[in-house]
Amino acid sequence: MRCSSAAIALLLSGLTASGICAQRRTITGRVTDDATKQAISGAQIVIKGTNTGTLGKADGSFSLAVPAGDVTLLVSFIGYKRAELRIPASQATVLVPMKVDVLQVDEIVVTGQATGIQRRNLANAVAKVNAAELVRSGGTASIEQTLSGKLSGADIQTRSGAPGGGVSVRLRGVTSITGASTPLYVMDGVVMSDAAIPPGLNPVTKASTGTAIGTTQENPVNRIADLNPEDIESIEVLKGASASAIYGSKASNGVILITTKRGRVGAPQFSITQRVGTFDLTHRLTPRRFADVNEAVAAFGERARPLYTPGAFFDHDAQLADHHPASYETDFSVSGGTETTKYYASGLNKHDGGIVLGTYADKQSLRVNVDQLVGRKLTFSLNSDISRTGSGRGLTGNDNDGTSFYYVLPYTPSFIDLQQRPDGSWPINPFYNSNPLATASELKNDETVWRMVPSVKVNYDALSSDHHTLKLIALAGIDYFDQKNVVFSPPDLQFEPDDGLPGTSVLSYTQNLNVNLSGNAVYSWKPNASISATTSVGGQYETRDLDISRTLARNLIGGLQVVGAGTSIGVEETHSRVQDYGFYAQEEAVIKERLLLTVGGRLDATSNDGDPKKLYFYPKAATSYRLPFAMGPMNELKLRGAVGESGNQPLYGQKFTQLSPVNVTGVSGFQLQTTSGAANIGPERQREIEFGADAELFKSRATLELTGYDKHITDLLLTRNLPTSTGYTTQIFNGGVLQTRGFEGGLSIAAIETPKFHWTTRANISLTRCKMLSLPVPTFRTQGVQIEAGKSCTQATGRDTLANGTSTTVVIGDAMPKYKFGWSNDFTYHAVKLYFLWDHQKGGLVTDANLREYDSGQMSADYAVIDANGKMHGLNRNQLGSRIWSVYTQDASYWKLREASIGLDLPASVVHRFWGSARFVRMNLAGRNIFTFTNFTGGEPEQGSLNSIPGVGSNFVKYPANRSFFFSVDLGF
């Protein structure tokens, strides 16, 4: 029956069926780890040049019917080098020892919606991070933090030190001026939301003008932080348009593909990890000590005289942010299954205590992944993830009302005691309108998020023969989260009565629903061992619904937190719905395992475009060739090149002219806002050319990867001014051309591999530059950089004063770092493992705005110290800073010991003595952001933001940076 089916399949394909029913024989064998000699379950065994194969059983054994005569078997398994064995006709059994693929040259990398290829043939520079690398430092709030320093071409910065996350990710430099800059996140085929929803602090801080309750300056958490890093099997980063073009109009900023863990054939295997640790402040804002009352009066006037106590010194920064509350994390997982049913389940309970009073982050999650084979051809993959995250973020971020902690401290003298009194009351700050210690203790800025990500994937093997396969794949999934934010500023806080409405309460609800539907067909043809071709086609339909409602209440009766207790009420509500659909086709061919040819394209449409039915085409093409020669230390060289296009959708609502409610003499209505809609708006379009070379060196003990790229982004989303006669002031439109070029390099070396000692070292480097080739609007400034035709799009400008006293704008440097560098090392000696990762940035600019504020308030530690010219340091800086912008703007270079850990695997004899069923017991001590070496006076030069342009960073009133230390025990049974 099997021969008959195969023959019919080949006849339908127009190929000869002669010889297909030739005599066959059976080969049995066992797959093991070459070092440990333990069985590898689930290995894939395939007859070379065909699609015929099988999977290894739980004990590593397999049985495979093969043609009579000599055959070659290809054996592969995740994390191991592919084994190729020539089996003579006289041999019926085989033992397959597999070596760990330390350098990951044989791993499968995603190249399409439903296809992948071995890295050794890959035509693009795609970065991949596996499960072990993601959780080494322990205690990380989000998966993006775990990627810092490990990827070339990725600029990953923490926007805030607050517990719970808040990370900025930018891939391959600048791709937009005002549009979205964050990459597209896809988990197990489901497009995920990475929205950062403000909590609604603006009524307290007045950070933004107008009546908005929530603004982008409120230190929000981006929602990818909801994921549990322990559940992730691998992360692949598609950095360039030639790799990400298959995702069309949402892929200009790159694509991050997340694959979660799945079950494997075998008995249930349980794992428990318990972590305990703490966080520590990395840089202190040491305040000024006043030598005597005269010095205090000179700084703060006569009001300081009766309040000054000789020798009194209160370090308000330490009282606020030098705390070390306990943090803990418990992870549990179980996986296993049979050839027909495989499962993975996990649970997480995590609590991080913040270094600032009253701040924290909690996370609980539960995941279940099941793969069910029905019959011989149909497989259902069910994924379900539910999580709850909660956080208290405190009051940090921009502030124009003197309420944020770090805006008050620079103007509060250190001889004033702001600590809570024994009777529970808080003292008034006589020098400012806020007591930050009281605010930290009583103000609430709490967030609770429930998130569910269920999906089902159906895989049907419609055709399977020695030389032909056809797979039909369908996916349906949703990403839903419900976010609740509570902001409560009690009436008794010092600043609350200032507006005549004591007490502020804000209640915000956010609902987000992403729906994903897709269908794919993948046809594979392998006529012989020299040629293989894969054709894939498919379509996707996606919707994104985001609804936000906020209620503001002031003048709270009785000081009650509920918004119903306010006499002054404000309401804010937004709704957005985006519909996307697209179709793609791709052809990949591998010839003689050396030449790869790829061509494909995607048609995309979105309701964000002016014409929601217009389809935009995004093509791609790529090739690579592995040269068949060796020279010196080089045993293989691959040359590759690729070109592709991708897009960046307009933001929701930019094609419409917004309406706002108005009341005219008691008659309600709407009025047009001053920004005109753009009916013909479309996506930004990026074309990228990528070229590179990869080499295997020293008998495959080292790999070298070099990549250069050139990106042209056209139809940029820009803002132009309109004549007042139109009735509007501005309009969003498509125009201008931006060029971004860069270089990436990576080197991995398995330096030492002996039975007792292993040493692997990895390094990556990247640099990027951008230039405005065309700008159809006048020069403008944003985030401290000046956008000007013919100039770098990250040139930093500032104020300077000429000799005649006039003020002018000058270029003070470039906000883009000259390069970024990461270097990691893994050492294993018997059962001891040591790991560390150095992260380095050269160049860039960051402003020590905290020092500027402390100088302005005469509270910097060295304010009154006399320099060689007889001037006070702080006074001199303050006076110069008012005329010369670069006084406080400094070089952002740093070296950072990003991660380090030391672990010990207890000997099996010891483990089994106490518990015979235990597989392993591992202890580990890990730290993150342990040391930072920098000349930046603010201590922490990493100051990311949500903006498209990597402008001049600033530490202005942000939650302070911190380091973490965690001790963990891993138990497997």
CSV table of C-alpha atoms in Angstrom, one decimal, residues 39-370:
chain,number,residue,atom,x,y,z
A,39,ALA,CA,19.9,8.3,25.3
A,40,ILE,CA,18.6,11.2,23.1
A,41,SER,CA,14.8,10.8,22.7
A,42,GLY,CA,13.0,12.3,19.7
A,43,ALA,CA,15.9,12.6,17.3
A,44,GLN,CA,15.0,12.8,13.6
A,45,ILE,CA,16.4,10.2,11.4
A,46,VAL,CA,16.1,10.7,7.6
A,47,ILE,CA,17.3,8.9,4.5
A,48,LYS,CA,19.6,11.4,2.7
A,49,GLY,CA,18.0,12.8,-0.5
A,50,THR,CA,14.5,11.8,0.5
A,51,ASN,CA,11.7,12.8,2.9
A,52,THR,CA,11.5,9.3,4.4
A,53,GLY,CA,12.4,9.2,8.1
A,54,THR,CA,11.3,8.5,11.6
A,55,LEU,CA,11.7,9.8,15.2
A,56,GLY,CA,13.7,8.2,17.9
A,57,LYS,CA,11.8,6.7,20.9
A,58,ALA,CA,12.2,7.6,24.6
A,59,ASP,CA,15.2,5.3,25.0
A,60,GLY,CA,16.8,6.7,21.8
A,61,SER,CA,16.1,3.6,19.7
A,62,PHE,CA,14.7,3.7,16.2
A,63,SER,CA,13.7,1.4,13.3
A,64,LEU,CA,13.6,2.6,9.7
A,65,ALA,CA,12.8,0.8,6.5
A,66,VAL,CA,15.4,1.8,3.8
A,67,PRO,CA,16.1,0.7,0.2
A,68,ALA,CA,18.3,-2.3,-0.4
A,69,GLY,CA,22.0,-1.4,-0.8
A,70,ASP,CA,24.1,1.3,0.7
A,71,VAL,CA,22.2,4.3,2.2
A,72,THR,CA,23.2,7.5,4.1
A,73,LEU,CA,21.3,8.5,7.2
A,74,LEU,CA,21.0,12.1,8.5
A,75,VAL,CA,20.4,12.3,12.2
A,76,SER,CA,19.5,15.7,13.8
A,77,PHE,CA,18.3,17.0,17.2
A,78,ILE,CA,18.0,20.4,18.6
A,79,GLY,CA,21.2,21.5,20.3
A,80,TYR,CA,23.4,18.8,18.6
A,81,LYS,CA,25.5,18.7,15.5
A,82,ARG,CA,23.9,16.9,12.6
A,83,ALA,CA,25.3,13.4,12.2
A,84,GLU,CA,25.7,11.9,8.7
A,85,LEU,CA,26.3,8.1,8.6
A,86,ARG,CA,27.0,5.9,5.6
A,87,ILE,CA,25.3,2.5,6.2
A,88,PRO,CA,26.5,-0.4,3.9
A,89,ALA,CA,24.1,-2.9,2.6
A,90,SER,CA,25.5,-5.6,5.0
A,91,GLN,CA,24.9,-3.5,8.1
A,92,ALA,CA,21.5,-3.7,9.9
A,93,THR,CA,22.2,-1.9,13.3
A,94,VAL,CA,23.9,1.3,14.1
A,95,LEU,CA,24.9,3.4,17.1
A,96,VAL,CA,24.7,7.2,16.6
A,97,PRO,CA,26.7,9.3,19.0
A,98,MET,CA,25.8,13.0,18.7
A,99,LYS,CA,28.0,15.9,19.8
A,100,VAL,CA,26.6,19.1,21.3
A,101,ASP,CA,26.4,21.9,18.8
A,102,VAL,CA,28.2,24.5,20.9
A,103,LEU,CA,28.5,27.0,18.0
A,104,GLN,CA,24.9,26.3,16.7
A,105,VAL,CA,26.0,25.8,13.1
A,106,ASP,CA,23.4,23.0,12.5
A,107,GLU,CA,20.4,24.7,14.1
A,108,ILE,CA,17.3,25.3,12.1
A,109,VAL,CA,16.5,29.0,11.5
A,110,VAL,CA,13.1,30.4,10.5
A,111,THR,CA,13.0,31.7,6.9
A,112,GLY,CA,9.3,32.1,6.3
A,113,GLN,CA,5.9,31.9,7.9
A,114,ALA,CA,6.1,28.1,8.1
A,115,THR,CA,9.6,27.2,6.9
A,116,GLY,CA,13.2,27.0,8.2
A,117,ILE,CA,16.6,26.1,7.0
A,118,GLN,CA,20.0,25.1,8.6
A,119,ARG,CA,22.1,28.0,9.7
A,120,ARG,CA,25.0,26.7,7.6
A,121,ASN,CA,23.0,27.5,4.4
A,122,LEU,CA,21.3,30.7,5.7
A,123,ALA,CA,21.4,33.8,3.4
A,124,ASN,CA,20.6,36.3,6.2
A,125,ALA,CA,22.2,37.4,9.4
A,126,VAL,CA,19.5,36.0,11.9
A,127,ALA,CA,20.4,36.0,15.6
A,128,LYS,CA,19.2,33.2,17.8
A,129,VAL,CA,19.3,32.9,21.6
A,130,ASN,CA,18.4,29.6,23.2
A,131,ALA,CA,16.7,28.8,26.5
A,132,ALA,CA,19.9,28.4,28.6
A,133,GLU,CA,21.2,31.8,27.6
A,134,LEU,CA,17.9,33.5,28.5
A,135,VAL,CA,17.8,32.7,32.2
A,136,ARG,CA,21.4,32.8,33.2
A,137,SER,CA,21.3,36.0,35.2
A,138,GLY,CA,18.1,35.2,37.0
A,139,GLY,CA,15.7,37.9,38.3
A,140,THR,CA,15.2,39.6,35.0
A,141,ALA,CA,11.8,41.4,34.6
A,142,SER,CA,11.4,40.8,30.8
A,143,ILE,CA,12.8,38.8,27.9
A,144,GLU,CA,14.3,41.9,26.3
A,145,GLN,CA,16.6,42.5,29.3
A,146,THR,CA,18.0,39.0,28.8
A,147,LEU,CA,19.0,39.8,25.3
A,148,SER,CA,21.2,42.8,26.2
A,149,GLY,CA,24.8,42.4,25.0
A,150,LYS,CA,24.1,39.1,23.2
A,151,LEU,CA,22.9,40.3,19.8
A,152,SER,CA,24.8,42.3,17.2
A,153,GLY,CA,22.7,45.0,15.7
A,154,ALA,CA,20.4,45.4,18.6
A,155,ASP,CA,20.2,48.5,20.8
A,156,ILE,CA,18.4,47.4,24.0
A,157,GLN,CA,18.1,49.9,26.8
A,158,THR,CA,16.1,50.0,30.0
A,159,ARG,CA,13.9,53.0,30.1
A,160,SER,CA,13.5,52.8,33.9
A,161,GLY,CA,14.9,50.9,36.8
A,162,ALA,CA,11.5,50.4,38.3
A,163,PRO,CA,10.6,46.7,39.0
A,164,GLY,CA,8.4,45.1,36.4
A,165,GLY,CA,10.2,46.2,33.2
A,166,GLY,CA,10.1,49.0,30.7
A,167,VAL,CA,12.6,48.4,27.9
A,168,SER,CA,13.3,50.0,24.6
A,169,VAL,CA,14.4,47.8,21.7
A,170,ARG,CA,15.8,49.1,18.4
A,171,LEU,CA,17.1,46.8,15.6
A,172,ARG,CA,19.6,48.0,13.0
A,173,GLY,CA,19.5,51.7,13.8
A,174,VAL,CA,16.9,54.3,12.8
A,175,THR,CA,14.0,53.2,10.5
A,176,SER,CA,11.6,56.0,11.2
A,177,ILE,CA,11.4,59.7,12.4
A,178,THR,CA,8.0,59.8,13.9
A,179,GLY,CA,6.5,56.4,13.3
A,180,ALA,CA,6.6,53.3,15.4
A,181,SER,CA,10.1,52.0,16.2
A,182,THR,CA,9.5,48.8,18.1
A,183,PRO,CA,9.9,45.4,16.5
A,184,LEU,CA,7.1,43.0,15.8
A,185,TYR,CA,6.8,40.2,18.4
A,186,VAL,CA,5.4,36.8,17.3
A,187,MET,CA,5.1,34.0,19.8
A,188,ASP,CA,4.3,30.5,18.4
A,189,GLY,CA,2.8,32.2,15.3
A,190,VAL,CA,0.6,34.7,17.2
A,191,VAL,CA,1.3,38.4,16.8
A,192,MET,CA,1.7,39.8,20.3
A,193,SER,CA,1.0,43.2,21.7
A,194,ASP,CA,3.9,45.2,23.2
A,195,ALA,CA,1.7,48.2,24.1
A,196,ALA,CA,3.0,50.5,26.8
A,197,ILE,CA,-0.2,52.0,28.4
A,198,PRO,CA,0.4,55.0,30.7
A,199,PRO,CA,-1.1,54.7,34.2
A,200,GLY,CA,-2.7,58.2,34.3
A,201,LEU,CA,-0.3,60.2,36.4
A,202,ASN,CA,-0.5,63.5,34.5
A,203,PRO,CA,-3.2,65.0,36.8
A,204,VAL,CA,-0.6,64.7,39.6
A,205,THR,CA,2.6,65.6,37.7
A,206,LYS,CA,1.4,68.0,35.0
A,207,ALA,CA,4.1,66.5,32.9
A,208,SER,CA,2.2,67.3,29.7
A,209,THR,CA,0.2,70.4,29.0
A,210,GLY,CA,-3.5,70.1,28.3
A,211,THR,CA,-6.2,68.0,29.9
A,212,ALA,CA,-4.9,64.5,29.1
A,213,ILE,CA,-5.1,62.1,32.0
A,214,GLY,CA,-2.5,59.7,30.6
A,215,THR,CA,0.6,60.6,28.6
A,216,THR,CA,3.7,58.8,27.3
A,217,GLN,CA,5.9,60.4,30.0
A,218,GLU,CA,4.7,58.1,32.8
A,219,ASN,CA,7.2,55.3,33.0
A,220,PRO,CA,4.8,52.6,31.5
A,221,VAL,CA,5.6,48.9,31.3
A,222,ASN,CA,5.7,47.4,27.8
A,223,ARG,CA,3.5,44.3,27.8
A,224,ILE,CA,6.1,41.8,26.5
A,225,ALA,CA,7.2,41.9,30.2
A,226,ASP,CA,4.2,39.7,30.9
A,227,LEU,CA,5.9,36.6,29.4
A,228,ASN,CA,7.8,34.1,31.5
A,229,PRO,CA,11.4,33.7,30.2
A,230,GLU,CA,11.5,30.1,31.7
A,231,ASP,CA,8.8,29.1,29.1
A,232,ILE,CA,10.8,30.1,26.1
A,233,GLU,CA,12.8,27.5,24.0
A,234,SER,CA,14.4,30.1,21.7
A,235,ILE,CA,14.2,33.6,20.4
A,236,GLU,CA,15.1,34.4,16.8
A,237,VAL,CA,15.6,38.0,15.7
A,238,LEU,CA,15.0,38.9,12.0
A,239,LYS,CA,16.9,42.2,11.9
A,240,GLY,CA,16.8,43.1,8.2
A,241,ALA,CA,14.1,43.6,5.6
A,242,SER,CA,15.3,40.8,3.5
A,243,ALA,CA,14.6,38.4,6.4
A,244,SER,CA,11.5,40.1,7.7
A,245,ALA,CA,9.8,41.0,4.4
A,246,ILE,CA,7.6,37.9,4.8
A,247,TYR,CA,5.8,39.9,7.5
A,248,GLY,CA,5.2,42.8,5.2
A,249,SER,CA,3.9,46.2,6.5
A,250,LYS,CA,4.6,45.5,10.2
A,251,ALA,CA,8.2,44.4,9.8
A,252,SER,CA,10.3,47.5,9.1
A,253,ASN,CA,11.6,47.5,12.6
A,254,GLY,CA,12.5,43.9,12.6
A,255,VAL,CA,10.7,40.8,13.9
A,256,ILE,CA,11.4,38.9,17.2
A,257,LEU,CA,10.1,35.3,16.9
A,258,ILE,CA,9.5,33.6,20.2
A,259,THR,CA,9.2,29.8,20.4
A,260,THR,CA,8.0,28.3,23.7
A,261,LYS,CA,9.0,24.9,25.1
A,262,ARG,CA,7.2,21.7,24.1
A,263,GLY,CA,7.0,18.2,25.3
A,264,ARG,CA,9.2,15.4,24.2
A,265,VAL,CA,8.8,11.6,24.0
A,266,GLY,CA,9.5,9.9,27.3
A,267,ALA,CA,8.5,9.6,30.9
A,268,PRO,CA,7.4,12.8,32.7
A,269,GLN,CA,10.3,15.0,33.7
A,270,PHE,CA,9.7,17.5,36.5
A,271,SER,CA,11.8,20.6,37.1
A,272,ILE,CA,11.6,23.1,40.0
A,273,THR,CA,13.6,26.3,40.3
A,274,GLN,CA,13.7,28.4,43.5
A,275,ARG,CA,15.4,31.8,43.4
A,276,VAL,CA,15.9,34.3,46.2
A,277,GLY,CA,17.7,37.6,45.9
A,278,THR,CA,17.6,41.3,46.1
A,279,PHE,CA,18.2,44.5,44.2
A,280,ASP,CA,20.8,47.2,45.0
A,281,LEU,CA,21.1,50.9,44.0
A,282,THR,CA,24.0,51.3,41.5
A,283,HIS,CA,24.5,55.1,41.8
A,284,ARG,CA,23.9,57.4,44.7
A,285,LEU,CA,22.8,61.0,44.4
A,286,THR,CA,24.8,62.2,47.3
A,287,PRO,CA,23.5,65.6,48.5
A,288,ARG,CA,25.5,68.6,49.7
A,289,ARG,CA,26.5,68.9,53.4
A,290,PHE,CA,26.3,72.5,54.8
A,291,ALA,CA,29.3,73.5,56.9
A,292,ASP,CA,27.4,76.1,59.0
A,293,VAL,CA,24.3,78.2,59.2
A,294,ASN,CA,25.8,80.9,57.1
A,295,GLU,CA,26.3,78.5,54.2
A,296,ALA,CA,22.8,77.3,54.5
A,297,VAL,CA,21.4,80.9,54.5
A,298,ALA,CA,23.6,81.8,51.5
A,299,ALA,CA,21.9,79.0,49.6
A,300,PHE,CA,18.3,79.2,50.8
A,301,GLY,CA,17.9,82.6,52.3
A,302,GLU,CA,17.0,83.7,55.9
A,303,ARG,CA,14.2,81.1,56.1
A,304,ALA,CA,16.9,78.5,56.5
A,305,ARG,CA,18.4,80.1,59.7
A,306,PRO,CA,15.8,78.9,62.2
A,307,LEU,CA,15.6,75.5,60.5
A,308,TYR,CA,19.3,74.7,60.5
A,309,THR,CA,20.8,72.4,63.1
A,310,PRO,CA,24.6,72.3,63.4
A,311,GLY,CA,25.9,68.9,62.2
A,312,ALA,CA,22.4,67.8,60.9
A,313,PHE,CA,22.6,65.7,57.7
A,314,PHE,CA,19.8,63.6,56.2
A,315,ASP,CA,20.5,61.6,53.1
A,316,HIS,CA,17.0,61.8,51.5
A,317,ASP,CA,18.1,59.8,48.5
A,318,ALA,CA,19.2,56.9,50.7
A,319,GLN,CA,16.0,57.1,52.8
A,320,LEU,CA,14.0,57.0,49.6
A,321,ALA,CA,15.8,54.5,47.4
A,322,ASP,CA,18.5,52.5,49.2
A,323,HIS,CA,16.3,49.6,50.3
A,324,HIS,CA,16.9,45.9,49.8
A,325,PRO,CA,13.6,44.1,50.1
A,326,ALA,CA,13.6,40.3,49.5
A,327,SER,CA,12.7,39.1,46.1
A,328,TYR,CA,11.9,35.5,45.1
A,329,GLU,CA,10.8,33.4,42.2
A,330,THR,CA,9.5,29.8,42.0
A,331,ASP,CA,9.3,28.1,38.6
A,332,PHE,CA,7.8,24.6,38.0
A,333,SER,CA,7.5,22.6,34.8
A,334,VAL,CA,6.7,19.1,33.7
A,335,SER,CA,7.1,17.6,30.2
A,336,GLY,CA,6.9,14.3,28.5
A,337,GLY,CA,4.7,12.2,26.3
A,338,THR,CA,4.4,9.4,23.8
A,339,GLU,CA,4.8,9.3,20.0
A,340,THR,CA,1.1,10.5,19.8
A,341,THR,CA,0.8,12.9,22.7
A,342,LYS,CA,3.4,15.2,24.0
A,343,TYR,CA,2.9,17.9,26.7
A,344,TYR,CA,4.6,20.7,28.5
A,345,ALA,CA,3.2,22.5,31.5
A,346,SER,CA,4.7,25.2,33.7
A,347,GLY,CA,3.9,27.6,36.6
A,348,LEU,CA,5.5,30.7,37.9
A,349,ASN,CA,5.3,32.8,41.1
A,350,LYS,CA,7.6,35.8,41.2
A,351,HIS,CA,8.0,38.9,43.4
A,352,ASP,CA,10.5,41.6,43.0
A,353,GLY,CA,10.9,44.2,45.7
A,354,GLY,CA,11.8,47.7,44.5
A,355,ILE,CA,14.7,49.7,45.9
A,356,VAL,CA,12.3,52.8,46.2
A,357,LEU,CA,9.8,52.9,49.0
A,358,GLY,CA,6.5,51.3,48.1
A,359,THR,CA,7.5,49.9,44.7
A,360,TYR,CA,7.3,46.2,43.7
A,361,ALA,CA,6.5,43.9,40.8
A,362,ASP,CA,4.6,40.5,40.9
A,363,LYS,CA,4.1,37.9,38.2
A,364,GLN,CA,2.2,34.6,38.2
A,365,SER,CA,1.7,32.5,35.1
A,366,LEU,CA,0.5,29.1,34.0
A,367,ARG,CA,1.2,27.5,30.6
A,368,VAL,CA,0.1,24.3,29.0
A,369,ASN,CA,1.3,23.2,25.5
A,370,VAL,CA,0.0,19.9,24.0
